[in-house]
Amino acid sequence: MKKWLRKDASAAMFFLVPSGIGFALFYLIPFAMGMYYSFMSQSLGGEFVGFDNYLELLESGSFRKAVSNTFYFSAVSVPLMVMLSLGLAMLLNKNTYIQKWLRTAYVMPLVVPVASIIMIWQLLFDWNGSLNAWLNSFGYERVDWMKTESARWVVIIVYLWKNIGYNVILFLAGLQQIPKDYYETARIEGAGRLRQFRSITLVYLTSTMFFVVIMSIINSFKVFRETYLIAGDYPHDSIYMMQHYMNNMFVSLDIQKLTAAATLMFLCILLIVLVLFAIERRHRQYME
Amino acid sequence: MQVAYILKKSALTFVMGVIAMILISPIVITFTNSLMTELEIEINYGLIGQMNETTAGRDGSFANLKLIPDKVSFAQYGKVFIDNPKYLTMFWNSVFMVMPIIVGQTLVAALAAYAFSKLIFRGRDTMFLVYVMTMLMPFQVTLVPNYIMVDKLGMLNSTGAIIVPGIFAAFGVFMLRQFMLDIPYAYIEAAKIDGAGHLRIFITMIVPMIKPGLAALVILLFVDYWNMVEQPLIFLDDPFKQPLSVFLSRINDSDRGIAFAASMIYMAPMVMLFLYAESYFIEGIQLSGIKG
């Protein structure tokens, strides 16, 4: 037994079996089944129809709306999140008082339950809410935040608020790993602040960045929960996401469209991850 | 010089402090409002969610966000605990759903993470990529086949439908692998030379070394699953089996009077766990990000 366990490949089997079985059963096989359904005319006893479901899907207006909204949301919110949290982490990394308390406060939004978020969200962004009350007191017209294009920004703000602390902590750790004398040397050699940031800070933060970007993408999909609970199945057009679309297809039992959409979404995410992995691998070789 | 330094440090602290205040304001608002009477809540927020038309064009008809209650009262809490026993039932539903997921996923993930970080075998990177992929997928992507699978296993409308898939989610594997990558391979080589097998290396060396990672994982899983809404809504028909998160997220206008207190009760375990284990948690997420 002991000897058997010492060989890597067979040991790997032993360590991976519990996770592997469950993972296959609840994630891998369901996913393969989903892909299979996306090529069939119906989920039970249907026949192979090739890409028909996909063509139909691409013609659907609400699908296209969902795609462009999801893409827009991630393309805006993830870079915004990375920039803001890196900025905050760099400020926090400089000397401040009560640094520990500040850090605690930044992470707290992570533990606020959905229900509280929803209530505060309503209090702030409702037609009769506080934000409009403040606007009104400064003499501006009130805005129907959730029922106009501005809903997009409300969702982005909620996303930033909830997740920024997590990324600040990640970046802070990365920053503290960079030896101080690198900056010293750079300064003596006449490198300006921007140059130092580009050639030292960003280079040494690459692997942190990789992790932050992955986590930010995951978390950007999770805002759906709050959005859904606030605005329901059919929110304003500007925040109708892929998850809304898939949810609605599930409710209307249009399994073909749902699985085809899921497969397309999977391919997009796969592409993003592969690019990230390639960048990370190249960076690691470069560092060694 | 000295004065300039102190001034600069104070100014920076002030700016960062203001940002911190904004970030925690929802928690503060929830807390202070939970001490108001139902009547006060109704007076302040009665207008929220009203049809736009009824108040459109009328100035001054806004909700009144208040921080300090007129009179501190525990009436909301009393009402939650005494008049609505269902809150407590659902609170325990949440506990009994979340605990097995945390324990199970941490265990299963630690084992798998060891294989992915410290063992060399064919197809390792591809397999890990597959794990990461599913982790990134929104829940809706595998909704249908998952539903069929859960149904086939006879778990539909039982908490097993939530717990068992939760145990095998990929997040724990991903996170713990990050931690184990930090442990130099030389340690394992040395232990092997001393005659230790992989299982012993795992239990006596690796697990103690990744304690911060385990703590961070436990907290993150707790926060995540304590707040789950989609899965119970789809897999559990019976309203008495639902966790508190589902119930609270559907609080409507008529319940608003006790909603703040209910939220506080719900938030309390998370905040306490977080404050209690904060240093572990922070150390944990920090370590996970250092090595890609």
Tab-separated table of C-alpha atoms in Angstrom, chain B residues 2-284:
chain	number	residue	atom	x	y	z
B	2	GLN	CA	8.336	65.825	9.743
B	3	VAL	CA	5.233	68.013	9.690
B	4	ALA	CA	4.811	67.583	5.952
B	5	TYR	CA	5.015	63.829	6.390
B	6	ILE	CA	2.381	63.776	9.111
B	7	LEU	CA	0.114	66.043	7.074
B	8	LYS	CA	0.439	63.847	4.031
B	9	LYS	CA	-0.220	60.717	6.032
B	10	SER	CA	-3.289	62.297	7.664
B	11	ALA	CA	-4.692	63.502	4.368
B	12	LEU	CA	-4.299	60.071	2.842
B	13	THR	CA	-5.883	58.438	5.890
B	14	PHE	CA	-8.798	60.856	5.626
B	15	VAL	CA	-9.445	60.082	1.963
B	16	MET	CA	-9.169	56.346	2.522
B	17	GLY	CA	-11.390	56.700	5.573
B	18	VAL	CA	-14.139	58.401	3.587
B	19	ILE	CA	-14.040	55.602	1.022
B	20	ALA	CA	-14.217	53.073	3.842
B	21	MET	CA	-17.257	54.837	5.325
B	22	ILE	CA	-19.054	54.718	1.987
B	23	LEU	CA	-18.267	51.025	1.624
B	24	ILE	CA	-19.616	50.058	5.034
B	25	SER	CA	-22.592	52.436	5.057
B	26	PRO	CA	-25.089	49.752	3.962
B	27	ILE	CA	-24.164	47.692	7.010
B	28	VAL	CA	-24.523	50.677	9.310
B	29	ILE	CA	-27.856	51.637	7.754
B	30	THR	CA	-29.179	48.104	8.145
B	31	PHE	CA	-28.116	48.028	11.777
B	32	THR	CA	-29.493	51.393	12.904
B	33	ASN	CA	-32.706	50.909	10.978
B	34	SER	CA	-33.220	47.558	12.650
B	35	LEU	CA	-33.649	49.490	15.903
B	36	MET	CA	-36.542	51.577	14.609
B	37	THR	CA	-40.181	50.797	15.225
B	38	GLU	CA	-42.273	49.477	12.375
B	39	LEU	CA	-44.178	52.719	12.309
B	40	GLU	CA	-41.016	54.748	11.844
B	41	ILE	CA	-39.898	52.502	8.990
B	42	GLU	CA	-43.285	52.897	7.350
B	43	ILE	CA	-43.147	56.680	7.669
B	44	ASN	CA	-39.622	56.878	6.290
B	45	TYR	CA	-39.753	54.357	3.499
B	46	GLY	CA	-43.429	53.940	2.722
B	47	LEU	CA	-42.950	55.548	-0.655
B	48	ILE	CA	-40.348	53.064	-1.892
B	49	GLY	CA	-41.645	50.872	-4.666
B	50	GLN	CA	-44.799	52.939	-5.181
B	51	MET	CA	-45.885	53.429	-8.747
B	52	ASN	CA	-44.084	56.287	-10.386
B	53	GLU	CA	-47.278	57.881	-11.625
B	54	THR	CA	-48.770	58.465	-8.212
B	55	THR	CA	-45.968	60.693	-7.094
B	56	ALA	CA	-44.554	61.879	-10.383
B	57	GLY	CA	-44.178	65.589	-10.600
B	58	ARG	CA	-44.810	66.124	-6.927
B	59	ASP	CA	-41.777	67.563	-5.238
B	60	GLY	CA	-40.685	66.589	-1.801
B	61	SER	CA	-42.287	63.170	-1.866
B	62	PHE	CA	-39.242	61.031	-1.250
B	63	ALA	CA	-38.228	58.274	1.032
B	64	ASN	CA	-36.326	59.630	3.973
B	65	LEU	CA	-33.162	57.669	4.623
B	66	LYS	CA	-32.469	58.000	8.314
B	67	LEU	CA	-29.482	56.868	10.278
B	68	ILE	CA	-30.527	57.533	13.863
B	69	PRO	CA	-33.848	56.095	15.089
B	70	ASP	CA	-36.206	58.481	16.882
B	71	LYS	CA	-36.577	55.951	19.606
B	72	VAL	CA	-34.430	52.861	19.983
B	73	SER	CA	-36.650	49.809	20.050
B	74	PHE	CA	-36.168	46.094	19.748
B	75	ALA	CA	-39.699	45.589	18.485
B	76	GLN	CA	-38.513	44.379	15.074
B	77	TYR	CA	-36.380	41.683	16.645
B	78	GLY	CA	-39.189	40.659	18.954
B	79	LYS	CA	-41.547	40.327	16.066
B	80	VAL	CA	-39.126	38.259	14.022
B	81	PHE	CA	-38.461	35.828	16.836
B	82	ILE	CA	-41.848	35.539	18.472
B	83	ASP	CA	-44.483	36.144	15.814
B	84	ASN	CA	-42.713	34.359	12.988
B	85	PRO	CA	-41.324	30.986	13.989
B	86	LYS	CA	-40.734	30.268	10.309
B	87	TYR	CA	-37.721	32.581	10.411
B	88	LEU	CA	-36.030	30.299	12.865
B	89	THR	CA	-36.913	27.192	10.884
B	90	MET	CA	-35.378	28.732	7.809
B	91	PHE	CA	-32.355	29.919	9.710
B	92	TRP	CA	-31.691	26.308	10.684
B	93	ASN	CA	-32.406	25.163	7.137
B	94	SER	CA	-29.614	27.471	6.050
B	95	VAL	CA	-27.260	26.128	8.689
B	96	PHE	CA	-27.916	22.496	7.811
B	97	MET	CA	-27.397	23.176	4.139
B	98	VAL	CA	-24.246	25.247	4.415
B	99	MET	CA	-22.310	23.249	7.008
B	100	PRO	CA	-22.096	19.946	5.077
B	101	ILE	CA	-21.084	21.829	1.934
B	102	ILE	CA	-18.249	23.611	3.729
B	103	VAL	CA	-16.909	20.510	5.449
B	104	GLY	CA	-17.331	18.320	2.381
B	105	GLN	CA	-15.915	20.686	-0.167
B	106	THR	CA	-12.898	21.564	1.967
B	107	LEU	CA	-12.050	17.890	2.443
B	108	VAL	CA	-12.580	16.775	-1.130
B	109	ALA	CA	-10.874	19.855	-2.535
B	110	ALA	CA	-7.797	19.556	-0.339
B	111	LEU	CA	-7.174	16.045	-1.623
B	112	ALA	CA	-7.646	17.015	-5.252
B	113	ALA	CA	-5.571	20.172	-4.873
B	114	TYR	CA	-2.672	18.076	-3.617
B	115	ALA	CA	-2.786	15.966	-6.766
B	116	PHE	CA	-2.981	19.032	-8.983
B	117	SER	CA	-0.108	20.842	-7.317
B	118	LYS	CA	2.318	18.250	-6.047
B	119	LEU	CA	1.923	15.129	-8.147
B	120	ILE	CA	3.068	14.663	-11.689
B	121	PHE	CA	0.793	12.706	-13.992
B	122	ARG	CA	-0.343	12.838	-17.553
B	123	GLY	CA	-3.219	15.151	-18.439
B	124	ARG	CA	-2.870	17.102	-15.205
B	125	ASP	CA	-2.934	20.582	-16.700
B	126	THR	CA	-5.792	19.794	-19.059
B	127	MET	CA	-7.829	18.345	-16.232
B	128	PHE	CA	-7.183	21.348	-14.067
B	129	LEU	CA	-8.212	23.642	-16.888
B	130	VAL	CA	-11.526	21.779	-17.055
B	131	TYR	CA	-12.040	22.423	-13.339
B	132	VAL	CA	-11.316	26.113	-13.729
B	133	MET	CA	-13.694	26.324	-16.670
B	134	THR	CA	-16.652	24.956	-14.765
B	135	MET	CA	-15.846	27.257	-11.885
B	136	LEU	CA	-16.193	30.227	-14.192
B	137	MET	CA	-19.516	29.067	-15.615
B	138	PRO	CA	-22.615	30.770	-14.310
B	139	PHE	CA	-25.052	28.396	-12.644
B	140	GLN	CA	-27.505	28.707	-15.537
B	141	VAL	CA	-25.163	27.054	-18.039
B	142	THR	CA	-25.638	23.549	-16.681
B	143	LEU	CA	-29.058	24.171	-15.260
B	144	VAL	CA	-31.050	21.721	-17.380
B	145	PRO	CA	-28.733	18.705	-17.359
B	146	ASN	CA	-28.093	19.329	-13.675
B	147	TYR	CA	-31.788	19.263	-13.021
B	148	ILE	CA	-32.111	15.986	-14.900
B	149	MET	CA	-29.143	14.515	-13.048
B	150	VAL	CA	-30.487	15.504	-9.645
B	151	ASP	CA	-33.865	14.102	-10.609
B	152	LYS	CA	-32.349	10.783	-11.746
B	153	LEU	CA	-30.475	10.456	-8.467
B	154	GLY	CA	-33.784	10.961	-6.679
B	155	MET	CA	-32.639	14.092	-4.874
B	156	LEU	CA	-35.134	16.544	-6.284
B	157	ASN	CA	-36.935	18.518	-3.586
B	158	SER	CA	-34.491	17.331	-0.927
B	159	THR	CA	-31.608	19.330	0.472
B	160	GLY	CA	-29.265	16.748	-1.051
B	161	ALA	CA	-29.852	18.434	-4.399
B	162	ILE	CA	-28.122	21.498	-2.997
B	163	ILE	CA	-25.546	19.879	-0.739
B	164	VAL	CA	-24.060	17.152	-2.921
B	165	PRO	CA	-23.261	19.291	-5.991
B	166	GLY	CA	-21.971	21.971	-3.615
B	167	ILE	CA	-19.431	19.571	-2.151
B	168	PHE	CA	-17.918	18.890	-5.552
B	169	ALA	CA	-17.742	22.446	-6.847
B	170	ALA	CA	-14.359	23.354	-8.273
B	171	PHE	CA	-13.695	26.548	-6.365
B	172	GLY	CA	-12.068	24.864	-3.370
B	173	VAL	CA	-9.739	22.882	-5.610
B	174	PHE	CA	-8.695	26.025	-7.428
B	175	MET	CA	-8.058	27.984	-4.263
B	176	LEU	CA	-6.213	25.323	-2.283
B	177	ARG	CA	-4.024	24.509	-5.271
B	178	GLN	CA	-2.835	28.112	-5.224
B	179	PHE	CA	-1.715	27.623	-1.636
B	180	MET	CA	-0.017	24.337	-2.220
B	181	LEU	CA	1.945	25.739	-5.157
B	182	ASP	CA	3.709	27.944	-2.639
B	183	ILE	CA	5.109	24.976	-0.754
B	184	PRO	CA	8.542	24.145	-2.196
B	185	TYR	CA	8.790	20.748	-3.785
B	186	ALA	CA	12.001	20.122	-1.825
B	187	TYR	CA	9.953	19.568	1.352
B	188	ILE	CA	8.107	16.731	-0.288
B	189	GLU	CA	11.297	15.248	-1.695
B	190	ALA	CA	12.825	15.304	1.758
B	191	ALA	CA	9.820	13.609	3.311
B	192	LYS	CA	9.853	10.967	0.596
B	193	ILE	CA	13.499	10.193	1.306
B	194	ASP	CA	12.562	9.795	4.961
B	195	GLY	CA	10.135	7.137	3.801
B	196	ALA	CA	6.822	8.947	4.032
B	197	GLY	CA	4.065	8.116	1.542
B	198	HIS	CA	1.952	10.751	-0.145
B	199	LEU	CA	-0.945	10.291	2.250
B	200	ARG	CA	1.296	10.877	5.227
B	201	ILE	CA	2.971	13.853	3.592
B	202	PHE	CA	-0.466	15.268	2.909
B	203	ILE	CA	-1.794	14.829	6.429
B	204	THR	CA	1.241	15.688	8.497
B	205	MET	CA	2.901	18.341	6.324
B	206	ILE	CA	0.628	19.903	3.773
B	207	VAL	CA	-2.531	20.341	5.832
B	208	PRO	CA	-0.798	22.217	8.678
B	209	MET	CA	1.018	24.421	6.176
B	210	ILE	CA	-2.108	25.551	4.352
B	211	LYS	CA	-4.155	26.382	7.443
B	212	PRO	CA	-4.664	30.029	6.397
B	213	GLY	CA	-5.839	28.796	3.028
B	214	LEU	CA	-8.324	26.422	4.640
B	215	ALA	CA	-9.622	29.204	6.866
B	216	ALA	CA	-10.032	31.558	3.920
B	217	LEU	CA	-11.802	28.880	1.942
B	218	VAL	CA	-14.196	28.142	4.789
B	219	ILE	CA	-15.130	31.810	5.094
B	220	LEU	CA	-15.540	32.342	1.363
B	221	LEU	CA	-17.675	29.209	1.045
B	222	PHE	CA	-19.752	30.242	4.016
B	223	VAL	CA	-20.431	33.681	2.549
B	224	ASP	CA	-21.182	32.228	-0.856
B	225	TYR	CA	-23.532	29.427	0.164
B	226	TRP	CA	-25.174	31.324	3.012
B	227	ASN	CA	-26.359	33.700	0.298
B	228	MET	CA	-27.437	31.196	-2.317
B	229	VAL	CA	-30.764	31.874	-3.950
B	230	GLU	CA	-30.923	30.301	-7.407
B	231	GLN	CA	-30.249	26.663	-6.482
B	232	PRO	CA	-32.850	26.347	-3.700
B	233	LEU	CA	-35.452	28.119	-5.819
B	234	ILE	CA	-35.056	25.568	-8.569
B	235	PHE	CA	-34.374	22.369	-6.655
B	236	LEU	CA	-36.654	22.787	-3.643
B	237	ASP	CA	-40.411	23.055	-4.109
B	238	ASP	CA	-41.339	22.870	-0.474
B	239	PRO	CA	-41.303	26.369	1.078
B	240	PHE	CA	-40.472	24.893	4.475
B	241	LYS	CA	-37.222	23.491	3.177
B	242	GLN	CA	-36.006	26.811	1.802
B	243	PRO	CA	-33.057	28.580	3.400
B	244	LEU	CA	-33.443	31.999	4.923
B	245	SER	CA	-31.677	33.678	1.991
B	246	VAL	CA	-34.511	32.788	-0.372
B	247	PHE	CA	-37.130	33.953	2.052
B	248	LEU	CA	-35.405	37.227	2.888
B	249	SER	CA	-34.699	38.061	-0.702
B	250	ARG	CA	-38.425	37.969	-1.363
B	251	ILE	CA	-39.386	40.297	1.420
B	252	ASN	CA	-41.991	42.568	-0.037
B	253	ASP	CA	-43.371	45.929	0.912
B	254	SER	CA	-45.659	44.616	3.595
B	255	ASP	CA	-42.769	42.984	5.452
B	256	ARG	CA	-40.483	45.963	5.320
B	257	GLY	CA	-41.123	46.827	8.931
B	258	ILE	CA	-39.201	43.802	10.136
B	259	ALA	CA	-36.877	43.339	7.187
B	260	PHE	CA	-33.955	45.196	8.718
B	261	ALA	CA	-33.963	43.116	11.872
B	262	ALA	CA	-34.318	39.921	9.867
B	263	SER	CA	-31.337	40.980	7.771
B	264	MET	CA	-29.301	41.694	10.876
B	265	ILE	CA	-30.021	38.278	12.317
B	266	TYR	CA	-28.990	36.778	9.043
B	267	MET	CA	-25.886	38.916	8.659
B	268	ALA	CA	-24.680	38.408	12.222
B	269	PRO	CA	-23.106	34.953	11.807
B	270	MET	CA	-21.178	36.111	8.767
B	271	VAL	CA	-19.910	39.298	10.346
B	272	MET	CA	-18.924	37.493	13.529
B	273	LEU	CA	-17.133	34.727	11.683
B	274	PHE	CA	-15.405	37.321	9.575
B	275	LEU	CA	-14.228	39.479	12.465
B	276	TYR	CA	-13.195	36.435	14.447
B	277	ALA	CA	-11.137	34.924	11.664
B	278	GLU	CA	-10.211	38.083	9.830
B	279	SER	CA	-6.457	37.743	10.045
B	280	TYR	CA	-6.643	34.195	8.713
B	281	PHE	CA	-9.032	35.286	6.038
B	282	ILE	CA	-6.865	38.162	4.874
B	283	GLU	CA	-3.707	36.100	5.040
B	284	GLY	CA	-5.611	33.444	3.143
